[in-house]
Tab-separated table of C-alpha atoms and ligand atoms in Angstrom:
chain	number	residue	atom	x	y	z
D	1	UNK	CA	-11.678	-9.763	-45.502
D	2	UNK	CA	-11.112	-10.824	-49.123
D	3	UNK	CA	-8.344	-9.109	-50.666
D	4	UNK	CA	-7.063	-8.220	-53.911
D	5	UNK	CA	-4.217	-6.532	-55.917
D	6	UNK	CA	-6.946	-4.822	-57.864
D	7	UNK	CA	-10.750	-4.879	-58.037
D	8	UNK	CA	-12.512	-3.312	-61.139
D	9	UNK	CA	-15.747	-2.004	-60.091
D	10	UNK	CA	-19.207	-1.385	-61.585
D	11	UNK	CA	-18.253	-2.336	-65.177
D	12	UNK	CA	-20.370	-3.983	-67.904
D	13	UNK	CA	-18.508	-6.950	-68.173
D	14	UNK	CA	-18.422	-8.058	-71.826
D	15	UNK	CA	-17.186	-11.325	-73.022
D	16	UNK	CA	-17.830	-13.501	-76.099
D	17	UNK	CA	-20.869	-15.368	-74.499
D	18	UNK	CA	-22.493	-12.668	-71.931
D	19	UNK	CA	-22.619	-9.182	-71.170
D	20	UNK	CA	-23.217	-8.903	-67.378
D	21	UNK	CA	-22.677	-5.816	-64.685
D	22	UNK	CA	-20.062	-6.709	-62.054
D	23	UNK	CA	-16.724	-6.281	-59.948
D	24	UNK	CA	-13.627	-8.356	-61.451
D	25	UNK	CA	-10.899	-9.288	-58.524
D	26	UNK	CA	-7.476	-9.787	-59.614
D	27	UNK	CA	-4.481	-11.030	-57.892
D	28	UNK	CA	-0.941	-11.958	-59.349
D	29	UNK	CA	-1.860	-11.297	-62.768
D	30	UNK	CA	-5.075	-13.523	-62.958
D	31	UNK	CA	-8.733	-12.997	-62.499
D	32	UNK	CA	-9.511	-14.497	-59.163
D	33	UNK	CA	-13.239	-13.511	-58.275
D	34	UNK	CA	-15.945	-12.309	-60.699
D	35	UNK	CA	-19.218	-11.097	-58.803
D	36	UNK	CA	-22.089	-9.148	-58.863
D	37	UNK	CA	-20.090	-6.939	-56.025
D	38	UNK	CA	-17.111	-7.258	-54.432
D	39	UNK	CA	-18.421	-4.967	-51.828
D	40	UNK	CA	-16.015	-4.473	-49.053
D	41	UNK	CA	-13.079	-6.109	-49.986
D	42	UNK	CA	-9.708	-4.575	-49.883
D	43	UNK	CA	-7.618	-3.948	-53.192
D	44	UNK	CA	-6.873	-1.032	-55.489
D	45	UNK	CA	-9.990	0.039	-57.027
D	46	UNK	CA	-10.740	0.960	-60.746
D	47	UNK	CA	-14.349	2.706	-60.658
D	48	UNK	CA	-15.472	1.414	-64.427
D	49	UNK	CA	-19.149	2.683	-63.987
D	50	UNK	CA	-20.937	2.951	-67.328
D	51	UNK	CA	-17.829	1.290	-69.093
D	52	UNK	CA	-17.302	-1.932	-70.957
D	53	UNK	CA	-14.877	-4.172	-69.772
D	54	UNK	CA	-13.675	-6.199	-72.777
D	55	UNK	CA	-11.076	-9.116	-72.852
D	56	UNK	CA	-7.507	-7.705	-73.852
D	57	UNK	CA	-7.343	-7.393	-77.386
D	58	UNK	CA	-5.488	-9.973	-79.279
D	59	UNK	CA	-3.991	-9.200	-82.747
D	60	UNK	CA	-2.612	-11.700	-83.955
D	61	UNK	CA	-0.838	-10.437	-87.485
D	62	UNK	CA	2.068	-7.769	-86.846
D	63	UNK	CA	5.115	-6.967	-88.170
D	64	UNK	CA	7.368	-5.510	-85.499
D	65	UNK	CA	10.852	-4.718	-86.587
D	66	UNK	CA	10.461	-6.912	-89.728
D	67	UNK	CA	13.339	-6.871	-92.799
D	68	UNK	CA	11.094	-6.020	-95.620
D	69	UNK	CA	11.441	-4.308	-99.091
D	70	UNK	CA	14.761	-3.140	-98.418
D	71	UNK	CA	13.937	-1.425	-95.259
D	72	UNK	CA	12.661	-2.412	-91.361
D	73	UNK	CA	9.288	-1.591	-90.532
D	74	UNK	CA	9.266	1.194	-88.242
D	75	UNK	CA	7.737	-0.108	-85.042
D	76	UNK	CA	9.923	-2.422	-82.852
D	77	UNK	CA	8.695	-4.361	-79.855
D	78	UNK	CA	8.792	-1.585	-77.593
D	79	UNK	CA	7.256	1.111	-79.789
D	80	UNK	CA	4.579	-1.328	-81.375
D	81	UNK	CA	3.616	-2.695	-78.150
D	82	UNK	CA	3.319	0.343	-76.342
D	83	UNK	CA	0.952	1.458	-78.916
D	84	UNK	CA	-0.858	-1.870	-78.721
D	85	UNK	CA	-1.526	-1.158	-75.282
D	86	UNK	CA	-2.530	2.345	-75.344
D	87	UNK	CA	-5.635	0.735	-78.338
D	88	UNK	CA	-6.518	-1.741	-76.154
D	89	UNK	CA	-4.638	-4.935	-77.453
D	90	UNK	CA	-2.651	-7.021	-74.712
D	91	UNK	CA	-1.466	-9.734	-76.738
D	92	UNK	CA	0.090	-9.744	-80.509
D	93	UNK	CA	1.379	-12.587	-82.484
D	94	UNK	CA	4.152	-11.541	-84.698
D	95	UNK	CA	5.839	-12.848	-87.670
D	96	UNK	CA	9.414	-14.444	-87.326
D	97	UNK	CA	10.676	-14.638	-90.808
D	98	UNK	CA	13.265	-17.423	-91.440
D	99	UNK	CA	16.343	-15.818	-93.292
D	100	UNK	CA	17.643	-18.022	-96.219
D	101	UNK	CA	19.714	-20.630	-95.231
D	102	UNK	CA	18.725	-20.311	-91.190
D	103	UNK	CA	17.265	-22.803	-89.347
D	104	UNK	CA	13.793	-22.531	-87.293
D	105	UNK	CA	15.639	-22.432	-84.079
D	106	UNK	CA	17.956	-19.827	-85.332
D	107	UNK	CA	14.892	-18.106	-86.623
D	108	UNK	CA	12.881	-17.778	-83.317
D	109	UNK	CA	16.161	-17.192	-81.722
D	110	UNK	CA	16.453	-13.858	-83.564
D	111	UNK	CA	12.984	-12.757	-83.155
D	112	UNK	CA	13.208	-13.384	-79.461
D	113	UNK	CA	16.082	-10.999	-79.344
D	114	UNK	CA	13.944	-8.623	-80.859
D	115	UNK	CA	11.149	-9.129	-78.141
D	116	UNK	CA	12.296	-10.440	-74.996
D	117	UNK	CA	12.886	-8.100	-72.622
D	118	UNK	CA	11.488	-5.502	-74.794
D	119	UNK	CA	7.640	-6.115	-75.511
D	120	UNK	CA	5.433	-4.260	-73.185
D	121	UNK	CA	2.577	-6.458	-73.806
D	122	UNK	CA	2.328	-10.594	-74.088
D	123	UNK	CA	3.362	-11.604	-77.505
D	124	UNK	CA	3.356	-15.137	-79.277
D	125	UNK	CA	5.575	-15.670	-82.220
D	126	UNK	CA	4.283	-17.663	-85.646
D	127	UNK	CA	7.546	-18.588	-87.695
D	128	UNK	CA	7.251	-17.720	-91.503
D	129	UNK	CA	9.093	-20.391	-93.609
D	130	UNK	CA	10.932	-19.109	-96.593
D	131	UNK	CA	13.662	-21.965	-97.091
D	132	UNK	CA	12.217	-25.086	-96.572
D	133	UNK	CA	14.271	-28.459	-96.655
D	134	UNK	CA	14.785	-31.803	-94.736
D	135	UNK	CA	16.565	-30.110	-91.748
D	136	UNK	CA	13.466	-27.717	-91.465
D	137	UNK	CA	10.518	-30.473	-91.842
D	138	UNK	CA	12.450	-32.433	-88.968
D	139	UNK	CA	12.478	-29.256	-86.936
D	140	UNK	CA	8.738	-28.619	-86.944
D	141	UNK	CA	7.557	-31.055	-84.155
D	142	UNK	CA	9.927	-29.839	-81.721
D	143	UNK	CA	9.485	-26.084	-82.301
D	144	UNK	CA	5.819	-26.886	-82.036
D	145	UNK	CA	6.332	-28.217	-78.790
D	146	UNK	CA	8.302	-25.137	-77.747
D	147	UNK	CA	5.063	-23.174	-78.275
D	148	UNK	CA	5.361	-21.826	-82.026
D	149	UNK	CA	2.530	-23.821	-83.062
D	150	UNK	CA	1.763	-21.926	-86.276
D	151	UNK	CA	3.755	-21.430	-89.458
D	152	UNK	CA	2.825	-18.687	-92.444
D	153	UNK	CA	4.010	-19.478	-95.952
D	154	UNK	CA	4.082	-16.514	-98.771
D	155	UNK	CA	2.831	-17.432	-102.102
D	156	UNK	CA	4.094	-14.288	-103.316
D	157	UNK	CA	6.889	-11.536	-102.638
D	158	UNK	CA	10.445	-12.183	-104.366
D	159	UNK	CA	12.789	-14.015	-101.706
D	160	UNK	CA	10.306	-15.184	-99.468
D	161	UNK	CA	7.509	-17.097	-101.939
D	162	UNK	CA	7.232	-20.711	-101.640
D	163	UNK	CA	6.151	-22.802	-104.454
D	164	UNK	CA	2.838	-25.398	-104.027
D	165	UNK	CA	5.523	-28.446	-103.757
D	166	UNK	CA	6.624	-26.525	-100.258
D	167	UNK	CA	3.206	-25.323	-99.374
D	168	UNK	CA	1.985	-28.922	-99.468
D	169	UNK	CA	4.828	-30.484	-97.587
D	170	UNK	CA	4.208	-28.153	-94.982
D	171	UNK	CA	0.638	-28.542	-94.959
D	172	UNK	CA	1.034	-32.384	-94.304
D	173	UNK	CA	3.899	-31.947	-91.596
D	174	UNK	CA	2.636	-29.063	-89.566
D	175	UNK	CA	-0.897	-30.687	-89.310
D	176	UNK	CA	0.586	-34.165	-88.405
D	177	UNK	CA	2.702	-32.150	-85.627
D	178	UNK	CA	-0.458	-30.564	-84.556
D	179	UNK	CA	0.249	-27.056	-85.994
D	180	UNK	CA	-1.867	-24.913	-88.108
D	181	UNK	CA	-0.513	-23.506	-91.386
D	182	UNK	CA	-1.370	-19.736	-92.501
D	183	UNK	CA	-1.131	-18.405	-95.896
D	184	UNK	CA	-0.453	-15.090	-97.674
D	185	UNK	CA	-2.629	-15.852	-100.847
D	186	UNK	CA	-1.716	-13.575	-103.878
D	187	UNK	CA	-0.719	-15.461	-107.367
D	188	UNK	CA	3.092	-14.691	-108.063
D	189	UNK	CA	2.719	-15.021	-111.780
D	190	UNK	CA	-0.094	-12.570	-112.385
D	191	UNK	CA	1.781	-10.058	-110.204
D	192	UNK	CA	5.032	-10.448	-111.716
D	193	UNK	CA	3.214	-10.058	-115.675
D	194	UNK	CA	1.412	-6.967	-114.622
D	195	UNK	CA	4.377	-5.303	-112.873
D	196	UNK	CA	6.838	-6.011	-115.806
D	197	UNK	CA	4.101	-4.577	-118.168
D	198	UNK	CA	3.324	-1.195	-116.048
D	199	UNK	CA	7.220	-0.728	-115.566
D	200	UNK	CA	8.153	-1.105	-119.151
D	201	UNK	CA	5.011	1.464	-119.734
D	202	UNK	CA	6.346	4.017	-117.492
D	203	UNK	CA	3.273	3.322	-115.251
D	204	UNK	CA	5.570	4.012	-111.842
D	205	UNK	CA	2.977	5.468	-109.776
D	206	UNK	CA	1.613	3.773	-106.335
D	207	UNK	CA	-1.701	3.232	-107.823
D	208	UNK	CA	0.071	0.633	-110.103
D	209	UNK	CA	0.659	-1.572	-107.136
D	210	UNK	CA	-2.757	-2.409	-106.633
D	211	UNK	CA	-3.637	-2.513	-110.199
D	212	UNK	CA	-0.827	-5.287	-110.675
D	213	UNK	CA	-2.730	-7.085	-108.143
D	214	UNK	CA	-6.442	-7.720	-109.196
D	215	UNK	CA	-8.787	-9.215	-106.779
D	216	UNK	CA	-8.582	-12.744	-108.661
D	217	UNK	CA	-5.358	-12.801	-108.407
D	218	UNK	CA	-5.917	-13.050	-104.532
D	219	UNK	CA	-8.904	-15.237	-105.103
D	220	UNK	CA	-7.268	-17.641	-107.251
D	221	UNK	CA	-4.366	-18.268	-104.903
D	222	UNK	CA	-7.042	-18.352	-101.731
D	223	UNK	CA	-8.679	-21.021	-103.849
D	224	UNK	CA	-5.807	-23.066	-104.456
D	225	UNK	CA	-4.472	-22.840	-101.302
D	226	UNK	CA	-7.602	-24.447	-99.716
D	227	UNK	CA	-7.767	-27.475	-102.409
D	228	UNK	CA	-3.842	-28.234	-101.687
D	229	UNK	CA	-4.861	-28.289	-97.800
D	230	UNK	CA	-8.012	-30.388	-98.925
D	231	UNK	CA	-5.835	-32.714	-100.440
D	232	UNK	CA	-3.146	-32.627	-97.599
D	233	UNK	CA	-6.402	-32.890	-95.153
D	234	UNK	CA	-5.009	-29.875	-93.320
D	235	UNK	CA	-6.501	-27.282	-91.955
D	236	UNK	CA	-5.552	-23.613	-93.073
D	237	UNK	CA	-6.022	-19.957	-91.871
D	238	UNK	CA	-5.699	-17.396	-94.559
D	239	UNK	CA	-4.550	-14.010	-93.558
D	240	UNK	CA	-5.714	-10.550	-94.803
D	241	UNK	CA	-8.280	-11.424	-96.900
D	242	UNK	CA	-9.527	-8.315	-98.808
D	243	UNK	CA	-12.234	-9.278	-101.059
D	244	UNK	CA	-15.192	-11.407	-102.656
D	245	UNK	CA	-12.805	-13.325	-104.498
D	246	UNK	CA	-11.275	-14.576	-101.579
D	247	UNK	CA	-14.052	-14.827	-98.952
D	248	UNK	CA	-16.295	-16.946	-101.572
D	249	UNK	CA	-13.515	-19.210	-101.457
D	250	UNK	CA	-13.480	-19.648	-97.916
D	251	UNK	CA	-17.265	-19.590	-97.728
D	252	UNK	CA	-17.550	-22.621	-99.938
D	253	UNK	CA	-15.119	-24.604	-98.309
D	254	UNK	CA	-16.289	-23.744	-94.895
D	255	UNK	CA	-19.885	-24.999	-96.382
D	256	UNK	CA	-18.500	-28.319	-97.354
D	257	UNK	CA	-17.156	-28.842	-93.579
D	258	UNK	CA	-13.252	-28.168	-94.776
D	259	UNK	CA	-11.529	-26.794	-91.664
D	260	UNK	CA	-10.458	-23.346	-93.619
D	261	UNK	CA	-10.653	-19.988	-91.340
D	262	UNK	CA	-9.433	-16.453	-92.175
D	263	UNK	CA	-9.153	-12.878	-91.223
D	264	UNK	CA	-9.412	-9.438	-92.419
D	265	UNK	CA	-8.251	-6.224	-91.336
D	266	UNK	CA	-9.396	-2.512	-90.597
D	267	UNK	CA	-7.778	-1.220	-93.986
D	268	UNK	CA	-9.753	-3.439	-95.851
D	269	UNK	CA	-12.994	-2.506	-94.149
D	270	UNK	CA	-12.401	1.478	-94.137
D	271	UNK	CA	-10.079	2.099	-96.918
D	272	UNK	CA	-10.485	1.601	-101.000
D	273	UNK	CA	-8.613	1.555	-103.813
D	274	UNK	CA	-9.973	5.402	-104.255
D	275	UNK	CA	-7.195	6.413	-101.614
D	276	UNK	CA	-4.338	5.573	-104.445
D	277	UNK	CA	-5.885	8.859	-106.167
D	278	UNK	CA	-4.756	11.112	-103.492
D	279	UNK	CA	-2.374	14.044	-104.798
D	280	UNK	CA	1.243	13.353	-104.860
D	281	UNK	CA	2.968	10.633	-103.705
D	282	UNK	CA	0.130	10.090	-100.947
D	283	UNK	CA	-1.167	7.122	-102.673
D	284	UNK	CA	2.169	5.275	-101.198
D	285	UNK	CA	0.713	5.515	-97.698
D	286	UNK	CA	-1.733	3.002	-98.635
D	287	UNK	CA	0.664	0.445	-100.610
D	288	UNK	CA	0.219	-2.598	-99.027
D	289	UNK	CA	-0.235	-6.498	-100.026
D	290	UNK	CA	-2.908	-7.303	-100.983
D	291	UNK	CA	-3.859	-4.022	-101.966
D	292	UNK	CA	-7.098	-1.949	-100.973
D	293	UNK	CA	-10.315	-2.835	-103.025
D	294	UNK	CA	-13.005	-1.078	-104.504
D	295	UNK	CA	-15.591	-0.321	-101.765
D	296	UNK	CA	-18.258	-2.887	-103.446
D	297	UNK	CA	-15.902	-5.266	-101.015
D	298	UNK	CA	-16.712	-3.638	-97.503
D	299	UNK	CA	-19.916	-5.035	-97.407
D	300	UNK	CA	-19.067	-8.563	-98.263
D	301	UNK	CA	-16.296	-8.775	-95.718
D	302	UNK	CA	-18.704	-7.425	-92.870
D	303	UNK	CA	-20.868	-10.075	-93.860
D	304	UNK	CA	-18.123	-12.439	-93.877
D	305	UNK	CA	-17.404	-11.523	-90.049
D	306	UNK	CA	-21.054	-11.864	-89.303
D	307	UNK	CA	-21.796	-15.180	-90.710
D	308	UNK	CA	-18.250	-16.403	-89.401
D	309	UNK	CA	-16.847	-16.785	-92.617
D	310	UNK	CA	-13.882	-14.944	-91.396
D	311	UNK	CA	-13.469	-15.202	-87.535
D	312	UNK	CA	-10.777	-12.844	-86.803
D	313	UNK	CA	-10.188	-9.124	-87.435
D	314	UNK	CA	-5.907	-8.466	-87.603
D	315	UNK	CA	-3.977	-5.465	-88.320
D	316	UNK	CA	-1.027	-6.627	-90.222
D	317	UNK	CA	0.558	-3.966	-88.798
D	318	UNK	CA	3.663	-2.983	-90.799
D	319	UNK	CA	4.222	0.808	-90.468
D	320	UNK	CA	6.943	2.379	-92.508
D	321	UNK	CA	7.532	6.377	-92.455
D	322	UNK	CA	6.723	8.446	-95.645
D	323	UNK	CA	11.048	8.839	-96.147
D	324	UNK	CA	10.921	4.799	-96.339
D	325	UNK	CA	7.831	4.954	-98.624
D	326	UNK	CA	9.728	7.382	-100.870
D	327	UNK	CA	12.419	4.637	-101.793
D	328	UNK	CA	9.539	4.056	-104.465
D	329	UNK	CA	9.007	7.618	-105.836
D	330	UNK	CA	10.393	6.370	-109.116
D	331	UNK	CA	8.903	2.948	-109.270
D	332	UNK	CA	5.745	1.371	-106.921
D	333	UNK	CA	7.756	-2.094	-106.611
D	334	UNK	CA	10.323	-0.184	-104.372
D	335	UNK	CA	7.427	1.305	-102.117
D	336	UNK	CA	7.884	-0.781	-98.922
D	337	UNK	CA	4.546	-2.683	-98.440
D	338	UNK	CA	2.579	-2.070	-95.367
D	339	UNK	CA	0.206	0.071	-93.288
D	340	UNK	CA	0.194	0.888	-89.551
D	341	UNK	CA	-2.954	0.028	-87.388
D	342	UNK	CA	-2.226	-1.942	-84.287
D	343	UNK	CA	-3.226	0.929	-82.108
D	344	UNK	CA	-6.835	1.540	-83.817
D	345	UNK	CA	-8.070	-1.666	-84.282
D	346	UNK	CA	-10.262	-1.783	-81.249
D	347	UNK	CA	-12.213	1.639	-81.502
D	348	UNK	CA	-12.587	1.214	-85.182
D	349	UNK	CA	-14.302	-2.167	-84.949
D	350	UNK	CA	-16.157	-1.123	-81.957
D	351	UNK	CA	-17.159	2.312	-83.643
D	352	UNK	CA	-17.936	0.778	-87.127
D	353	UNK	CA	-19.204	-2.666	-85.917
D	354	UNK	CA	-21.178	-2.378	-82.485
D	355	UNK	CA	-21.865	1.236	-82.617
D	356	UNK	CA	-23.411	1.267	-86.105
D	357	UNK	CA	-25.060	-1.900	-85.728
D	358	UNK	CA	-22.907	-4.454	-87.858
D	359	UNK	CA	-22.053	-6.498	-85.125
D	360	UNK	CA	-22.954	-7.315	-81.628
D	361	UNK	CA	-20.905	-6.850	-78.623
D	362	UNK	CA	-20.306	-10.476	-78.196
D	363	UNK	CA	-19.084	-10.786	-81.799
D	364	UNK	CA	-16.495	-7.800	-81.337
D	365	UNK	CA	-15.265	-9.757	-78.575
D	366	UNK	CA	-14.658	-12.810	-80.434
D	367	UNK	CA	-13.184	-11.154	-83.731
D	368	UNK	CA	-10.842	-8.923	-81.556
D	369	UNK	CA	-10.014	-11.603	-78.887
D	370	UNK	CA	-11.353	-14.991	-78.286
D	371	UNK	CA	-11.228	-16.353	-82.014
D	372	UNK	CA	-7.831	-15.382	-81.987
D	373	UNK	CA	-7.189	-17.072	-78.722
D	374	UNK	CA	-8.704	-20.103	-79.849
D	375	UNK	CA	-7.414	-20.620	-83.194
D	376	UNK	CA	-3.967	-19.705	-82.375
D	377	UNK	CA	-3.755	-21.974	-78.992
D	378	UNK	CA	-4.019	-19.569	-76.087
D	379	UNK	CA	-7.623	-20.019	-74.974
D	380	UNK	CA	-8.355	-20.186	-72.282
D	381	UNK	CA	-5.686	-18.334	-70.663
D	382	UNK	CA	-6.212	-15.430	-72.956
D	383	UNK	CA	-9.087	-13.878	-75.010
D	384	UNK	CA	-11.721	-14.487	-72.442
D	385	UNK	CA	-12.645	-12.477	-68.927
D	386	UNK	CA	-13.467	-15.721	-66.220
D	387	UNK	CA	-11.755	-17.035	-63.430
D	388	UNK	CA	-8.226	-18.068	-63.778
D	389	UNK	CA	-7.739	-16.247	-66.702
D	390	UNK	CA	-4.690	-13.796	-67.300
D	391	UNK	CA	-6.042	-10.462	-66.327
D	392	UNK	CA	-5.781	-9.020	-69.705
D	393	UNK	CA	-8.572	-6.295	-69.567
D	394	UNK	CA	-9.397	-3.161	-71.355
D	395	UNK	CA	-11.868	-0.582	-69.761
D	396	UNK	CA	-13.721	1.040	-72.786
D	397	UNK	CA	-15.820	4.497	-72.494
D	398	UNK	CA	-18.327	3.726	-75.419
D	399	UNK	CA	-19.183	7.499	-75.007
D	400	UNK	CA	-16.014	9.086	-75.624
D	401	UNK	CA	-15.864	10.947	-79.094
D	402	UNK	CA	-12.584	11.552	-81.054
D	403	UNK	CA	-11.094	12.701	-84.344
D	404	UNK	CA	-8.348	10.320	-85.062
D	405	UNK	CA	-5.032	11.766	-85.650
D	406	UNK	CA	-1.371	10.261	-85.967
D	407	UNK	CA	-0.322	13.174	-83.652
D	408	UNK	CA	-2.189	11.660	-80.933
D	409	UNK	CA	-1.062	7.934	-81.418
D	410	UNK	CA	1.850	6.033	-80.199
D	411	UNK	CA	2.677	4.075	-83.551
D	412	UNK	CA	6.526	5.053	-84.436
D	413	UNK	CA	5.179	6.327	-87.863
D	414	UNK	CA	4.803	9.885	-89.278
D	415	UNK	CA	0.910	8.967	-90.509
D	416	UNK	CA	-1.944	6.965	-90.013
D	417	UNK	CA	-4.609	5.713	-92.914
D	418	UNK	CA	-7.358	6.779	-90.683
D	419	UNK	CA	-6.435	10.626	-90.301
D	420	UNK	CA	-9.771	12.407	-89.684
D	421	UNK	CA	-11.774	9.470	-89.047
D	422	UNK	CA	-14.453	10.482	-86.240
D	423	UNK	CA	-15.210	8.133	-83.884
D	424	UNK	CA	-17.499	7.203	-80.759
D	425	UNK	CA	-15.937	4.887	-78.341
D	426	UNK	CA	-12.339	4.403	-77.048
D	427	UNK	CA	-9.931	2.071	-74.513
D	428	UNK	CA	-9.316	4.237	-71.661
D	429	UNK	CA	-7.589	1.815	-69.387
D	430	UNK	CA	-5.749	-1.280	-70.094
D	431	UNK	CA	-4.253	-4.135	-68.021
D	432	UNK	CA	-1.778	-6.469	-68.938
D	433	UNK	CA	-1.568	-9.653	-66.546
D	434	UNK	CA	-3.418	-7.304	-63.901
D	435	UNK	CA	-0.954	-4.209	-64.516
D	436	UNK	CA	-2.166	-1.128	-65.644
D	437	UNK	CA	-0.123	-0.557	-68.786
D	438	UNK	CA	-1.952	2.337	-70.498
D	439	UNK	CA	-4.216	5.000	-69.767
D	440	UNK	CA	-6.214	7.639	-71.509
D	441	UNK	CA	-3.793	6.816	-74.612
D	442	UNK	CA	-0.675	6.988	-72.812
D	443	UNK	CA	1.627	3.884	-72.278
D	444	UNK	CA	2.497	3.835	-67.995
D	445	UNK	CA	3.582	0.398	-68.019
D	446	UNK	CA	7.048	-1.234	-67.783
D	447	UNK	CA	9.114	-1.563	-70.898
D	448	UNK	CA	10.098	-5.174	-71.506
D	449	UNK	CA	7.453	-6.493	-69.208
D	450	UNK	CA	5.305	-8.548	-71.610
D	451	UNK	CA	6.125	-12.445	-71.540
D	452	UNK	CA	6.083	-14.445	-74.513
D	453	UNK	CA	3.559	-16.714	-74.519
D	454	UNK	CA	4.093	-20.579	-75.249
D	455	UNK	CA	1.182	-21.091	-77.477
D	456	UNK	CA	-1.126	-24.845	-77.611
D	457	UNK	CA	-2.717	-26.705	-79.898
D	458	UNK	CA	-5.026	-24.175	-82.646
D	459	UNK	CA	-8.530	-24.703	-82.283
D	460	UNK	CA	-10.599	-24.938	-85.502
D	461	UNK	CA	-13.682	-22.644	-85.350
I	1	LIG	O1	1.723	-5.193	-97.236
I	1	LIG	C1	1.651	-5.978	-96.137
I	1	LIG	N1	0.806	-6.585	-95.993
I	1	LIG	N2	2.799	-5.866	-95.541
I	1	LIG	C2	3.293	-6.767	-94.755
I	1	LIG	C3	3.548	-8.248	-95.128
I	1	LIG	C4	2.587	-9.270	-95.451
I	1	LIG	O2	2.150	-9.208	-96.504
I	1	LIG	O3	1.555	-9.493	-94.437
I	2	LIG	ZN1	0.750	-10.681	-96.052
I	3	LIG	ZN1	1.469	-9.442	-93.099
């Protein structure tokens, strides 16, 4: 008789290509059998009747324990990955920030100290280059071989931004070495101009953070990054697109056959610049970069997700307690930038995407898992349900109804921007490499059991 460590029975298995009813046999952390029925086989049974079985979510944009804006993001690799697991995400790719004067080797060492033996789900690491020089250039090929195959450059933020010269050198060298360049695209000088002007005029409230970063400030930088990538014959991935001004640039480039890819995040699909008008200092909860836009951009972003202008929904999870946000009570530029979201991405995308008819189940899987696995060099180990893959699986109850409140979440922060949202459909069991790590919104796995994922060659999709 066939025996397995775990058998998931009677679920509706959804992958990027198919929806089928069946059973999944798991051994030593891997999917070893998928069949119509594993009747009679031995193993711990999980009954998934009436539930969807999705590939574990992959969130390729998180900031755990990140030094930023004079403080640290409030989730570290322990708390943040527990929250991710409870929300159906089984892999994150976090951004290691190169401290000025340090090498890339130093940078990954710092980030591995934050993540190794702490992360509760599997994790990869991108490298943010802030201080480019010849030594760093020489390190790139080797660091890619070690599994750090993607790099990000900030086109804004004092202390981290790079100029176009560095962007070009990175695009060329990373591409030559088989890696992928990502950018945070906003025009530094536009922001600087408005910021100085508003502060001089005594306009210090959180909403001026958004007003100082207009949509075209993002659109211009995205367009420029794409053109530089084109000159360098390099693929490019644009993080956190928020609006028409940026997605139209990506769409145009893709129509012409250029290898440009991009993501958006739930905050840009479900929240708007109206949130900055909330009373008191509440607008600070939504201070992030790029900022929230007007709601006319929502259908534009959905269209981008539907027609593959955008391939991924990540979270840009970067939480700060209200107390930390209050560093900017008298000056919006001192409010730490970022919002939580790692725990709610899957349910929000299911509710507003699949349930409300904007995307199919297959597209949901692509946007939340498969495409990130492909683009960031983890496919097919991750991002699908097939024999030989890691048994990273979410059992998702499409009928579970709830009202979101931060009190029921595991993120280490005292609010959620989605407070009061009513949704239907929630992950009820999450398996990471075959082990149940979360059940009904509670983490039950082993702290530190997540493994570092050595990522391979990025795929252009
Ligand atoms: O406001 C944000 N997005 N904070 C995190 C850092 C970044 O720019 O992605
Ligand atoms: Zn960013
Ligand atoms: Zn980010």
